[in-house]
């Protein structure tokens, strides 16, 4: 799901923020990822979406989840289902172990089947972006226990596909019965339009971040007003367009810090900052360390991951 070594602990997406990795295979579109959010770049699994469905469980720590227009905190023992096509992001303030599965809805039933039409489509086509599972609820605790069994199957080795699907179907039965998946066509259409505009503006920023960009230019890329751009960004990813631009520039600069030997001044200039001093202030403000300190720490971390990858074949992530 996420790349290792020089790109390790990092989501890879296209210009629309769709995650580009294939989850599982065409014959078995299911993937299991035992991950610690704290180990990702800047303790954050960045904004992305995928057509597949996702279930994440918090085994240790607290996960801060940004999903569509919502922000929720998931504590140890809780889980969350994320619907198809929904933008989401995870953060952590300390080590937060979150095993998760990502799977295609067609794993449960073929698209032309009655099962898919009656039980899968209503969930995918609903306006519900996510559902939280609390261990204090009897039915939700049952769903969480099924997920834990699925995780255990993946940890125990191969030849677990049949049992995995069997448990997934039991989980889906609980999800479907408890979810209230009635489709709200108006809210769905509004959500889709806003998400499309958000992705257009984010793509514009990603393509032009090294240049001088204003709020007016970002809004114009999606043919909306400045106030409209502010609203869509705030409701979609909980920050302003300019704040996202600065964060994106800093992320690109951070990448160059540990993948190149370029000077801090050169990196600042190439990533759209007006001066090295301003860049260093923003970098420290956002990441709590100077660019040079980050470069030194990151390279040590990469060497450690290289050692782990060489000596242990089992995935750390």
PDB file of C-alpha atoms in Angstrom:
ATOM      1  CA  UNK A   1       0.000   0.000   0.000  1.00  0.00           C
ATOM      2  CA  UNK A   2       2.858   2.338   0.769  1.00  0.00           C
ATOM      3  CA  UNK A   3       6.395   2.413  -0.566  1.00  0.00           C
ATOM      4  CA  UNK A   4       9.488   1.546   1.439  1.00  0.00           C
ATOM      5  CA  UNK A   5      13.131   2.695   1.489  1.00  0.00           C
ATOM      6  CA  UNK A   6      13.578   6.193  -0.026  1.00  0.00           C
ATOM      7  CA  UNK A   7       9.838   6.586  -0.494  1.00  0.00           C
ATOM      8  CA  UNK A   8       9.006   4.489   2.509  1.00  0.00           C
ATOM      9  CA  UNK A   9       6.019   5.095   4.741  1.00  0.00           C
ATOM     10  CA  UNK A  10       4.418   7.232   2.085  1.00  0.00           C
ATOM     11  CA  UNK A  11       1.158   7.100   0.131  1.00  0.00           C
ATOM     12  CA  UNK A  12       1.531   7.246  -3.659  1.00  0.00           C
ATOM     13  CA  UNK A  13      -1.310   8.932  -5.545  1.00  0.00           C
ATOM     14  CA  UNK A  14      -2.102  10.328  -8.967  1.00  0.00           C
ATOM     15  CA  UNK A  15      -3.112  13.925  -9.708  1.00  0.00           C
ATOM     16  CA  UNK A  16      -6.651  13.276  -8.387  1.00  0.00           C
ATOM     17  CA  UNK A  17      -5.296  11.821  -5.096  1.00  0.00           C
ATOM     18  CA  UNK A  18      -6.389   8.315  -6.092  1.00  0.00           C
ATOM     19  CA  UNK A  19      -4.012   5.805  -4.549  1.00  0.00           C
ATOM     20  CA  UNK A  20      -2.095   4.185  -7.393  1.00  0.00           C
ATOM     21  CA  UNK A  21      -1.045   0.886  -5.844  1.00  0.00           C
ATOM     22  CA  UNK A  22      -2.979  -2.267  -6.687  1.00  0.00           C
ATOM     23  CA  UNK A  23      -4.509  -3.812  -3.578  1.00  0.00           C
ATOM     24  CA  UNK A  24      -4.078  -7.547  -3.923  1.00  0.00           C
ATOM     25  CA  UNK A  25      -4.429  -8.931  -7.444  1.00  0.00           C
ATOM     26  CA  UNK A  26      -7.055  -9.079 -10.172  1.00  0.00           C
ATOM     27  CA  UNK A  27      -7.856 -12.648  -9.174  1.00  0.00           C
ATOM     28  CA  UNK A  28      -7.954 -11.830  -5.455  1.00  0.00           C
ATOM     29  CA  UNK A  29      -8.458  -8.064  -4.873  1.00  0.00           C
ATOM     30  CA  UNK A  30      -7.756  -8.065  -1.146  1.00  0.00           C
ATOM     31  CA  UNK A  31      -4.803  -6.682   0.803  1.00  0.00           C
ATOM     32  CA  UNK A  32      -3.869  -6.599   4.485  1.00  0.00           C
ATOM     33  CA  UNK A  33      -1.624  -3.877   5.916  1.00  0.00           C
ATOM     34  CA  UNK A  34      -0.426  -3.966   9.550  1.00  0.00           C
ATOM     35  CA  UNK A  35       0.702  -0.339   9.824  1.00  0.00           C
ATOM     36  CA  UNK A  36       1.819   2.167  12.436  1.00  0.00           C
ATOM     37  CA  UNK A  37       0.714   5.675  11.425  1.00  0.00           C
ATOM     38  CA  UNK A  38       3.557   7.124  13.506  1.00  0.00           C
ATOM     39  CA  UNK A  39       6.093   5.519  11.174  1.00  0.00           C
ATOM     40  CA  UNK A  40       4.821   7.419   8.136  1.00  0.00           C
ATOM     41  CA  UNK A  41       6.359  10.668   6.950  1.00  0.00           C
ATOM     42  CA  UNK A  42       5.366  13.351   9.464  1.00  0.00           C
ATOM     43  CA  UNK A  43       3.215  10.778  11.332  1.00  0.00           C
ATOM     44  CA  UNK A  44       0.523  11.066   8.692  1.00  0.00           C
ATOM     45  CA  UNK A  45      -1.043   8.815   6.042  1.00  0.00           C
ATOM     46  CA  UNK A  46      -1.809  11.617   3.625  1.00  0.00           C
ATOM     47  CA  UNK A  47      -4.985  12.367   1.681  1.00  0.00           C
ATOM     48  CA  UNK A  48      -6.005   9.673  -0.790  1.00  0.00           C
ATOM     49  CA  UNK A  49      -8.986   7.702  -2.036  1.00  0.00           C
ATOM     50  CA  UNK A  50      -9.575   4.403  -3.795  1.00  0.00           C
ATOM     51  CA  UNK A  51     -12.463   2.546  -5.380  1.00  0.00           C
ATOM     52  CA  UNK A  52     -11.907  -0.295  -2.937  1.00  0.00           C
ATOM     53  CA  UNK A  53     -13.528  -0.506   0.487  1.00  0.00           C
ATOM     54  CA  UNK A  54     -11.425  -0.183   3.631  1.00  0.00           C
ATOM     55  CA  UNK A  55     -11.649  -1.259   7.243  1.00  0.00           C
ATOM     56  CA  UNK A  56      -9.138   0.049   9.784  1.00  0.00           C
ATOM     57  CA  UNK A  57      -8.770  -1.064  13.406  1.00  0.00           C
ATOM     58  CA  UNK A  58      -6.895   0.763  16.165  1.00  0.00           C
ATOM     59  CA  UNK A  59      -4.910  -1.853  18.068  1.00  0.00           C
ATOM     60  CA  UNK A  60      -2.725   0.654  19.946  1.00  0.00           C
ATOM     61  CA  UNK A  61      -2.795   4.422  20.336  1.00  0.00           C
ATOM     62  CA  UNK A  62      -5.240   6.960  18.917  1.00  0.00           C
ATOM     63  CA  UNK A  63      -5.856   7.569  15.217  1.00  0.00           C
ATOM     64  CA  UNK A  64      -7.046  10.995  14.079  1.00  0.00           C
ATOM     65  CA  UNK A  65      -9.163  10.399  10.993  1.00  0.00           C
ATOM     66  CA  UNK A  66     -10.127  13.003   8.416  1.00  0.00           C
ATOM     67  CA  UNK A  67     -12.807  11.490   6.208  1.00  0.00           C
ATOM     68  CA  UNK A  68     -14.625  13.591   3.657  1.00  0.00           C
ATOM     69  CA  UNK A  69     -15.923  16.553   5.646  1.00  0.00           C
ATOM     70  CA  UNK A  70     -15.526  14.885   9.064  1.00  0.00           C
ATOM     71  CA  UNK A  71     -12.792  14.629  11.675  1.00  0.00           C
ATOM     72  CA  UNK A  72     -12.986  11.816  14.215  1.00  0.00           C
ATOM     73  CA  UNK A  73     -10.658  10.345  16.827  1.00  0.00           C
ATOM     74  CA  UNK A  74     -10.492   6.576  17.063  1.00  0.00           C
ATOM     75  CA  UNK A  75      -9.171   5.158  20.321  1.00  0.00           C
ATOM     76  CA  UNK A  76      -7.771   1.718  21.049  1.00  0.00           C
ATOM     77  CA  UNK A  77     -10.291  -1.017  20.298  1.00  0.00           C
ATOM     78  CA  UNK A  78     -12.350   0.999  17.806  1.00  0.00           C
ATOM     79  CA  UNK A  79     -12.613   0.437  14.073  1.00  0.00           C
ATOM     80  CA  UNK A  80     -13.863   2.299  11.037  1.00  0.00           C
ATOM     81  CA  UNK A  81     -15.308   1.334   7.658  1.00  0.00           C
ATOM     82  CA  UNK A  82     -14.519   3.754   4.803  1.00  0.00           C
ATOM     83  CA  UNK A  83     -16.717   3.685   1.735  1.00  0.00           C
ATOM     84  CA  UNK A  84     -15.582   3.559  -1.881  1.00  0.00           C
ATOM     85  CA  UNK A  85     -14.287   6.787  -3.430  1.00  0.00           C
ATOM     86  CA  UNK A  86     -14.093   8.781  -0.186  1.00  0.00           C
ATOM     87  CA  UNK A  87     -11.106  11.077   0.455  1.00  0.00           C
ATOM     88  CA  UNK A  88      -9.453  10.240   3.761  1.00  0.00           C
ATOM     89  CA  UNK A  89      -6.330  10.882   5.795  1.00  0.00           C
ATOM     90  CA  UNK A  90      -4.949   9.563   9.102  1.00  0.00           C
ATOM     91  CA  UNK A  91      -2.685  11.207  11.678  1.00  0.00           C
ATOM     92  CA  UNK A  92      -1.179  10.149  15.012  1.00  0.00           C
ATOM     93  CA  UNK A  93       0.376  11.925  17.990  1.00  0.00           C
ATOM     94  CA  UNK A  94       2.319   8.847  19.092  1.00  0.00           C
ATOM     95  CA  UNK A  95       2.820   5.239  18.022  1.00  0.00           C
ATOM     96  CA  UNK A  96      -0.563   4.104  16.685  1.00  0.00           C
ATOM     97  CA  UNK A  97      -0.809   0.572  15.312  1.00  0.00           C
ATOM     98  CA  UNK A  98      -3.685   0.293  12.844  1.00  0.00           C
ATOM     99  CA  UNK A  99      -4.020  -3.009  10.982  1.00  0.00           C
ATOM    100  CA  UNK A 100      -6.331  -2.526   8.019  1.00  0.00           C
ATOM    101  CA  UNK A 101      -7.735  -4.291   4.997  1.00  0.00           C
ATOM    102  CA  UNK A 102      -8.540  -2.879   1.559  1.00  0.00           C
ATOM    103  CA  UNK A 103     -10.664  -4.950  -0.806  1.00  0.00           C
ATOM    104  CA  UNK A 104     -12.755  -4.630  -3.959  1.00  0.00           C
ATOM    105  CA  UNK A 105     -16.529  -4.982  -3.486  1.00  0.00           C
ATOM    106  CA  UNK A 106     -16.518  -7.621  -6.243  1.00  0.00           C
ATOM    107  CA  UNK A 107     -14.633  -9.887  -3.842  1.00  0.00           C
ATOM    108  CA  UNK A 108     -17.938 -10.365  -2.020  1.00  0.00           C
ATOM    109  CA  UNK A 109     -20.107 -10.948  -5.103  1.00  0.00           C
ATOM    110  CA  UNK A 110     -19.931 -10.483  -8.877  1.00  0.00           C
ATOM    111  CA  UNK A 111     -21.395  -7.246 -10.252  1.00  0.00           C
ATOM    112  CA  UNK A 112     -24.172  -8.994 -12.183  1.00  0.00           C
ATOM    113  CA  UNK A 113     -25.387 -11.007  -9.185  1.00  0.00           C
ATOM    114  CA  UNK A 114     -28.438 -10.485  -7.007  1.00  0.00           C
ATOM    115  CA  UNK A 115     -26.198 -10.334  -3.926  1.00  0.00           C
ATOM    116  CA  UNK A 116     -24.222  -7.430  -5.376  1.00  0.00           C
ATOM    117  CA  UNK A 117     -27.342  -5.553  -6.473  1.00  0.00           C
ATOM    118  CA  UNK A 118     -29.221  -6.089  -3.212  1.00  0.00           C
ATOM    119  CA  UNK A 119     -26.503  -5.845  -0.573  1.00  0.00           C
ATOM    120  CA  UNK A 120     -23.349  -4.256  -2.035  1.00  0.00           C
ATOM    121  CA  UNK A 121     -24.571  -1.467  -4.327  1.00  0.00           C
ATOM    122  CA  UNK A 122     -26.776   0.214  -1.694  1.00  0.00           C
ATOM    123  CA  UNK A 123     -23.679   0.707   0.467  1.00  0.00           C
ATOM    124  CA  UNK A 124     -21.431   1.950  -2.338  1.00  0.00           C
ATOM    125  CA  UNK A 125     -24.109   4.272  -3.733  1.00  0.00           C
ATOM    126  CA  UNK A 126     -25.157   5.695  -0.383  1.00  0.00           C
ATOM    127  CA  UNK A 127     -24.214   9.152   0.873  1.00  0.00           C
ATOM    128  CA  UNK A 128     -22.624   7.526   3.957  1.00  0.00           C
ATOM    129  CA  UNK A 129     -18.870   8.051   3.837  1.00  0.00           C
ATOM    130  CA  UNK A 130     -17.858   5.965   6.851  1.00  0.00           C
ATOM    131  CA  UNK A 131     -19.117   4.004   9.829  1.00  0.00           C
ATOM    132  CA  UNK A 132     -17.415   3.761  13.208  1.00  0.00           C
ATOM    133  CA  UNK A 133     -17.410   0.517  15.206  1.00  0.00           C
ATOM    134  CA  UNK A 134     -17.365   0.880  18.984  1.00  0.00           C
ATOM    135  CA  UNK A 135     -16.492  -2.148  21.152  1.00  0.00           C
ATOM    136  CA  UNK A 136     -19.081  -0.992  23.713  1.00  0.00           C
ATOM    137  CA  UNK A 137     -21.886  -1.817  21.260  1.00  0.00           C
ATOM    138  CA  UNK A 138     -22.868  -5.495  21.116  1.00  0.00           C
ATOM    139  CA  UNK A 139     -23.406  -5.718  17.340  1.00  0.00           C
ATOM    140  CA  UNK A 140     -20.410  -3.515  16.581  1.00  0.00           C
ATOM    141  CA  UNK A 141     -18.242  -5.588  18.915  1.00  0.00           C
ATOM    142  CA  UNK A 142     -19.223  -8.664  16.891  1.00  0.00           C
ATOM    143  CA  UNK A 143     -18.082  -6.918  13.701  1.00  0.00           C
ATOM    144  CA  UNK A 144     -14.784  -5.952  15.326  1.00  0.00           C
ATOM    145  CA  UNK A 145     -14.208  -9.536  16.445  1.00  0.00           C
ATOM    146  CA  UNK A 146     -14.729 -10.714  12.865  1.00  0.00           C
ATOM    147  CA  UNK A 147     -12.149  -8.205  11.671  1.00  0.00           C
ATOM    148  CA  UNK A 148      -9.659  -9.391  14.263  1.00  0.00           C
ATOM    149  CA  UNK A 149     -10.176 -12.950  13.022  1.00  0.00           C
ATOM    150  CA  UNK A 150      -9.490 -11.774   9.464  1.00  0.00           C
ATOM    151  CA  UNK A 151      -6.286 -10.053  10.594  1.00  0.00           C
ATOM    152  CA  UNK A 152      -5.188 -13.201  12.440  1.00  0.00           C
ATOM    153  CA  UNK A 153      -5.759 -15.276   9.310  1.00  0.00           C
ATOM    154  CA  UNK A 154      -3.477 -12.980   7.315  1.00  0.00           C
ATOM    155  CA  UNK A 155      -0.767 -13.167   9.972  1.00  0.00           C
ATOM    156  CA  UNK A 156      -0.863 -16.967  10.018  1.00  0.00           C
ATOM    157  CA  UNK A 157       0.166 -17.490   6.420  1.00  0.00           C
ATOM    158  CA  UNK A 158      -1.180 -18.535   3.027  1.00  0.00           C
ATOM    159  CA  UNK A 159      -4.208 -20.528   1.852  1.00  0.00           C
ATOM    160  CA  UNK A 160      -6.578 -18.364   3.880  1.00  0.00           C
ATOM    161  CA  UNK A 161      -8.647 -16.889   1.033  1.00  0.00           C
ATOM    162  CA  UNK A 162     -11.787 -18.974   1.533  1.00  0.00           C
ATOM    163  CA  UNK A 163     -11.961 -18.339   5.280  1.00  0.00           C
ATOM    164  CA  UNK A 164     -11.193 -14.656   4.725  1.00  0.00           C
ATOM    165  CA  UNK A 165     -14.129 -14.225   2.334  1.00  0.00           C
ATOM    166  CA  UNK A 166     -16.397 -16.190   4.660  1.00  0.00           C
ATOM    167  CA  UNK A 167     -15.577 -13.826   7.540  1.00  0.00           C
ATOM    168  CA  UNK A 168     -15.890 -10.771   5.281  1.00  0.00           C
ATOM    169  CA  UNK A 169     -19.403 -11.810   4.312  1.00  0.00           C
ATOM    170  CA  UNK A 170     -20.339 -12.171   7.980  1.00  0.00           C
ATOM    171  CA  UNK A 171     -18.913  -8.717   8.619  1.00  0.00           C
ATOM    172  CA  UNK A 172     -20.805  -7.292   5.637  1.00  0.00           C
ATOM    173  CA  UNK A 173     -24.058  -8.748   6.933  1.00  0.00           C
ATOM    174  CA  UNK A 174     -23.640  -6.782  10.184  1.00  0.00           C
ATOM    175  CA  UNK A 175     -22.536  -3.643   8.332  1.00  0.00           C
ATOM    176  CA  UNK A 176     -25.492  -3.771   5.959  1.00  0.00           C
ATOM    177  CA  UNK A 177     -28.095  -4.374   8.672  1.00  0.00           C
ATOM    178  CA  UNK A 178     -26.814  -1.642  10.995  1.00  0.00           C
ATOM    179  CA  UNK A 179     -25.774   1.017   8.486  1.00  0.00           C
ATOM    180  CA  UNK A 180     -28.967   2.607   7.165  1.00  0.00           C
ATOM    181  CA  UNK A 181     -27.691   2.826   3.605  1.00  0.00           C
ATOM    182  CA  UNK A 182     -30.504   4.768   1.957  1.00  0.00           C
ATOM    183  CA  UNK A 183     -29.216   6.830  -0.962  1.00  0.00           C
ATOM    184  CA  UNK A 184     -29.599  10.615  -0.803  1.00  0.00           C
ATOM    185  CA  UNK A 185     -29.176  11.599  -4.454  1.00  0.00           C
ATOM    186  CA  UNK A 186     -29.013  15.352  -3.764  1.00  0.00           C
ATOM    187  CA  UNK A 187     -26.282  15.097  -1.135  1.00  0.00           C
ATOM    188  CA  UNK A 188     -24.399  12.547  -3.242  1.00  0.00           C
ATOM    189  CA  UNK A 189     -24.452  14.842  -6.270  1.00  0.00           C
ATOM    190  CA  UNK A 190     -23.346  17.809  -4.177  1.00  0.00           C
ATOM    191  CA  UNK A 191     -20.577  15.749  -2.589  1.00  0.00           C
ATOM    192  CA  UNK A 192     -19.356  14.481  -5.958  1.00  0.00           C
ATOM    193  CA  UNK A 193     -19.307  17.976  -7.479  1.00  0.00           C
ATOM    194  CA  UNK A 194     -17.387  19.434  -4.552  1.00  0.00           C
ATOM    195  CA  UNK A 195     -14.923  16.551  -4.506  1.00  0.00           C
ATOM    196  CA  UNK A 196     -14.345  16.961  -8.248  1.00  0.00           C
ATOM    197  CA  UNK A 197     -13.656  20.694  -7.818  1.00  0.00           C
ATOM    198  CA  UNK A 198     -11.372  19.994  -4.869  1.00  0.00           C
ATOM    199  CA  UNK A 199      -9.385  17.480  -6.895  1.00  0.00           C
ATOM    200  CA  UNK A 200      -9.082  19.937  -9.808  1.00  0.00           C
ATOM    201  CA  UNK A 201      -7.697  22.635  -7.506  1.00  0.00           C
ATOM    202  CA  UNK A 202      -5.344  20.222  -5.745  1.00  0.00           C
ATOM    203  CA  UNK A 203      -4.094  19.023  -9.117  1.00  0.00           C
ATOM    204  CA  UNK A 204      -3.471  22.636 -10.145  1.00  0.00           C
ATOM    205  CA  UNK A 205      -1.428  23.211  -6.988  1.00  0.00           C
ATOM    206  CA  UNK A 206       0.579  20.023  -7.529  1.00  0.00           C
ATOM    207  CA  UNK A 207       1.399  21.041 -11.099  1.00  0.00           C
ATOM    208  CA  UNK A 208       2.285  24.679 -10.316  1.00  0.00           C
ATOM    209  CA  UNK A 209       3.549  24.643  -6.714  1.00  0.00           C
ATOM    210  CA  UNK A 210       7.028  25.788  -7.773  1.00  0.00           C
ATOM    211  CA  UNK A 211       5.538  28.950  -9.290  1.00  0.00           C
ATOM    212  CA  UNK A 212       3.940  31.995  -7.680  1.00  0.00           C
ATOM    213  CA  UNK A 213       0.322  31.009  -6.968  1.00  0.00           C
ATOM    214  CA  UNK A 214      -2.510  33.065  -5.484  1.00  0.00           C
ATOM    215  CA  UNK A 215      -5.876  32.057  -4.035  1.00  0.00           C
ATOM    216  CA  UNK A 216      -7.538  33.654  -7.047  1.00  0.00           C
ATOM    217  CA  UNK A 217      -5.518  31.465  -9.432  1.00  0.00           C
ATOM    218  CA  UNK A 218      -6.370  28.316  -7.474  1.00  0.00           C
ATOM    219  CA  UNK A 219     -10.083  29.161  -7.524  1.00  0.00           C
ATOM    220  CA  UNK A 220      -9.976  30.015 -11.233  1.00  0.00           C
ATOM    221  CA  UNK A 221      -8.586  26.560 -12.039  1.00  0.00           C
ATOM    222  CA  UNK A 222     -11.977  25.115 -10.976  1.00  0.00           C
ATOM    223  CA  UNK A 223     -14.007  28.082 -12.306  1.00  0.00           C
ATOM    224  CA  UNK A 224     -15.292  29.094  -8.877  1.00  0.00           C
ATOM    225  CA  UNK A 225     -14.995  32.132  -6.601  1.00  0.00           C
ATOM    226  CA  UNK A 226     -12.329  32.579  -3.949  1.00  0.00           C
ATOM    227  CA  UNK A 227     -14.934  32.093  -1.214  1.00  0.00           C
ATOM    228  CA  UNK A 228     -16.127  28.930  -2.974  1.00  0.00           C
ATOM    229  CA  UNK A 229     -12.568  27.590  -3.058  1.00  0.00           C
ATOM    230  CA  UNK A 230     -12.124  28.345   0.641  1.00  0.00           C
ATOM    231  CA  UNK A 231     -15.364  26.542   1.497  1.00  0.00           C
ATOM    232  CA  UNK A 232     -14.576  23.448  -0.586  1.00  0.00           C
ATOM    233  CA  UNK A 233     -11.054  23.102   0.830  1.00  0.00           C
ATOM    234  CA  UNK A 234     -12.202  23.662   4.406  1.00  0.00           C
ATOM    235  CA  UNK A 235     -15.058  21.171   4.176  1.00  0.00           C
ATOM    236  CA  UNK A 236     -13.052  18.685   2.109  1.00  0.00           C
ATOM    237  CA  UNK A 237      -9.611  18.537   3.747  1.00  0.00           C
ATOM    238  CA  UNK A 238      -9.997  20.910   6.705  1.00  0.00           C
ATOM    239  CA  UNK A 239      -7.544  23.592   5.617  1.00  0.00           C
ATOM    240  CA  UNK A 240      -7.410  26.591   3.282  1.00  0.00           C
ATOM    241  CA  UNK A 241      -6.070  26.408  -0.311  1.00  0.00           C
ATOM    242  CA  UNK A 242      -3.021  28.474   0.663  1.00  0.00           C
ATOM    243  CA  UNK A 243      -2.340  26.269   3.699  1.00  0.00           C
ATOM    244  CA  UNK A 244      -2.517  23.186   1.461  1.00  0.00           C
ATOM    245  CA  UNK A 245      -0.146  24.879  -1.024  1.00  0.00           C
ATOM    246  CA  UNK A 246       2.398  25.529   1.738  1.00  0.00           C
ATOM    247  CA  UNK A 247       2.048  21.977   3.085  1.00  0.00           C
ATOM    248  CA  UNK A 248       2.530  20.539  -0.391  1.00  0.00           C
ATOM    249  CA  UNK A 249       5.606  22.701  -1.007  1.00  0.00           C
ATOM    250  CA  UNK A 250       7.045  21.603   2.330  1.00  0.00           C
ATOM    251  CA  UNK A 251       6.376  17.935   1.517  1.00  0.00           C
ATOM    252  CA  UNK A 252       8.157  18.272  -1.833  1.00  0.00           C
ATOM    253  CA  UNK A 253      11.043  20.067  -0.141  1.00  0.00           C
ATOM    254  CA  UNK A 254      11.264  17.355   2.520  1.00  0.00           C
ATOM    255  CA  UNK A 255      11.449  14.731  -0.200  1.00  0.00           C
ATOM    256  CA  UNK A 256      14.370  16.539  -1.831  1.00  0.00           C
ATOM    257  CA  UNK A 257      16.141  16.886   1.507  1.00  0.00           C
ATOM    258  CA  UNK A 258      16.578  13.129   1.856  1.00  0.00           C
ATOM    259  CA  UNK A 259      16.751  12.095  -1.814  1.00  0.00           C
ATOM    260  CA  UNK A 260      19.243  14.717  -3.079  1.00  0.00           C
ATOM    261  CA  UNK A 261      22.401  16.523  -1.991  1.00  0.00           C
ATOM    262  CA  UNK A 262      21.019  19.935  -2.976  1.00  0.00           C
ATOM    263  CA  UNK A 263      21.506  22.877  -0.642  1.00  0.00           C
ATOM    264  CA  UNK A 264      18.649  24.125   1.513  1.00  0.00           C
ATOM    265  CA  UNK A 265      18.576  27.403  -0.448  1.00  0.00           C
ATOM    266  CA  UNK A 266      18.335  25.562  -3.762  1.00  0.00           C
ATOM    267  CA  UNK A 267      15.516  23.330  -2.518  1.00  0.00           C
ATOM    268  CA  UNK A 268      13.628  26.343  -1.157  1.00  0.00           C
ATOM    269  CA  UNK A 269      13.831  28.068  -4.525  1.00  0.00           C
ATOM    270  CA  UNK A 270      12.777  24.969  -6.484  1.00  0.00           C
ATOM    271  CA  UNK A 271       9.712  24.370  -4.317  1.00  0.00           C
ATOM    272  CA  UNK A 272       8.231  27.855  -4.591  1.00  0.00           C
ATOM    273  CA  UNK A 273       9.476  29.600  -1.446  1.00  0.00           C
ATOM    274  CA  UNK A 274      10.520  33.236  -1.804  1.00  0.00           C
ATOM    275  CA  UNK A 275      13.616  32.852   0.383  1.00  0.00           C
ATOM    276  CA  UNK A 276      15.591  30.232   2.272  1.00  0.00           C
ATOM    277  CA  UNK A 277      14.888  32.029   5.545  1.00  0.00           C
ATOM    278  CA  UNK A 278      11.114  31.950   5.028  1.00  0.00           C
ATOM    279  CA  UNK A 279      11.341  28.297   3.991  1.00  0.00           C
ATOM    280  CA  UNK A 280      13.291  27.359   7.136  1.00  0.00           C
ATOM    281  CA  UNK A 281      10.816  29.179   9.387  1.00  0.00           C
ATOM    282  CA  UNK A 282       7.840  27.427   7.776  1.00  0.00           C
ATOM    283  CA  UNK A 283       9.592  24.057   7.858  1.00  0.00           C
ATOM    284  CA  UNK A 284      10.353  24.354  11.565  1.00  0.00           C
ATOM    285  CA  UNK A 285       6.845  25.643  12.275  1.00  0.00           C
ATOM    286  CA  UNK A 286       5.248  22.670  10.539  1.00  0.00           C
ATOM    287  CA  UNK A 287       7.698  19.843  11.349  1.00  0.00           C
ATOM    288  CA  UNK A 288       9.268  21.049  14.627  1.00  0.00           C
ATOM    289  CA  UNK A 289      12.807  20.799  13.288  1.00  0.00           C
ATOM    290  CA  UNK A 290      15.053  22.590  10.828  1.00  0.00           C
ATOM    291  CA  UNK A 291      15.550  21.276   7.266  1.00  0.00           C
ATOM    292  CA  UNK A 292      19.100  20.193   8.139  1.00  0.00           C
ATOM    293  CA  UNK A 293      17.930  18.357  11.260  1.00  0.00           C
ATOM    294  CA  UNK A 294      15.211  16.643   9.241  1.00  0.00           C
ATOM    295  CA  UNK A 295      17.704  15.572   6.547  1.00  0.00           C
ATOM    296  CA  UNK A 296      20.043  14.061   9.128  1.00  0.00           C
ATOM    297  CA  UNK A 297      17.292  12.227  11.014  1.00  0.00           C
ATOM    298  CA  UNK A 298      15.590  10.967   7.866  1.00  0.00           C
ATOM    299  CA  UNK A 299      18.765   9.464   6.438  1.00  0.00           C
ATOM    300  CA  UNK A 300      19.410   7.599   9.678  1.00  0.00           C
ATOM    301  CA  UNK A 301      15.851   6.289   9.568  1.00  0.00           C
ATOM    302  CA  UNK A 302      16.190   5.147   5.952  1.00  0.00           C
ATOM    303  CA  UNK A 303      19.360   3.223   6.814  1.00  0.00           C
ATOM    304  CA  UNK A 304      17.492   1.527   9.668  1.00  0.00           C
ATOM    305  CA  UNK A 305      14.637   0.514   7.360  1.00  0.00           C
ATOM    306  CA  UNK A 306      17.125  -0.827   4.817  1.00  0.00           C
ATOM    307  CA  UNK A 307      18.591  -3.016   7.570  1.00  0.00           C
ATOM    308  CA  UNK A 308      15.149  -4.255   8.633  1.00  0.00           C
ATOM    309  CA  UNK A 309      14.114  -4.954   5.038  1.00  0.00           C
ATOM    310  CA  UNK A 310      17.310  -6.917   4.401  1.00  0.00           C
ATOM    311  CA  UNK A 311      17.112  -9.067   7.517  1.00  0.00           C
ATOM    312  CA  UNK A 312      13.379  -9.625   7.805  1.00  0.00           C
ATOM    313  CA  UNK A 313      11.352 -10.727   4.824  1.00  0.00           C
ATOM    314  CA  UNK A 314       8.014 -10.231   6.525  1.00  0.00           C
ATOM    315  CA  UNK A 315       6.548  -6.801   5.790  1.00  0.00           C
ATOM    316  CA  UNK A 316       6.930  -4.222   8.534  1.00  0.00           C
ATOM    317  CA  UNK A 317       4.061  -2.254   7.040  1.00  0.00           C
TER     318      UNK A 317
END
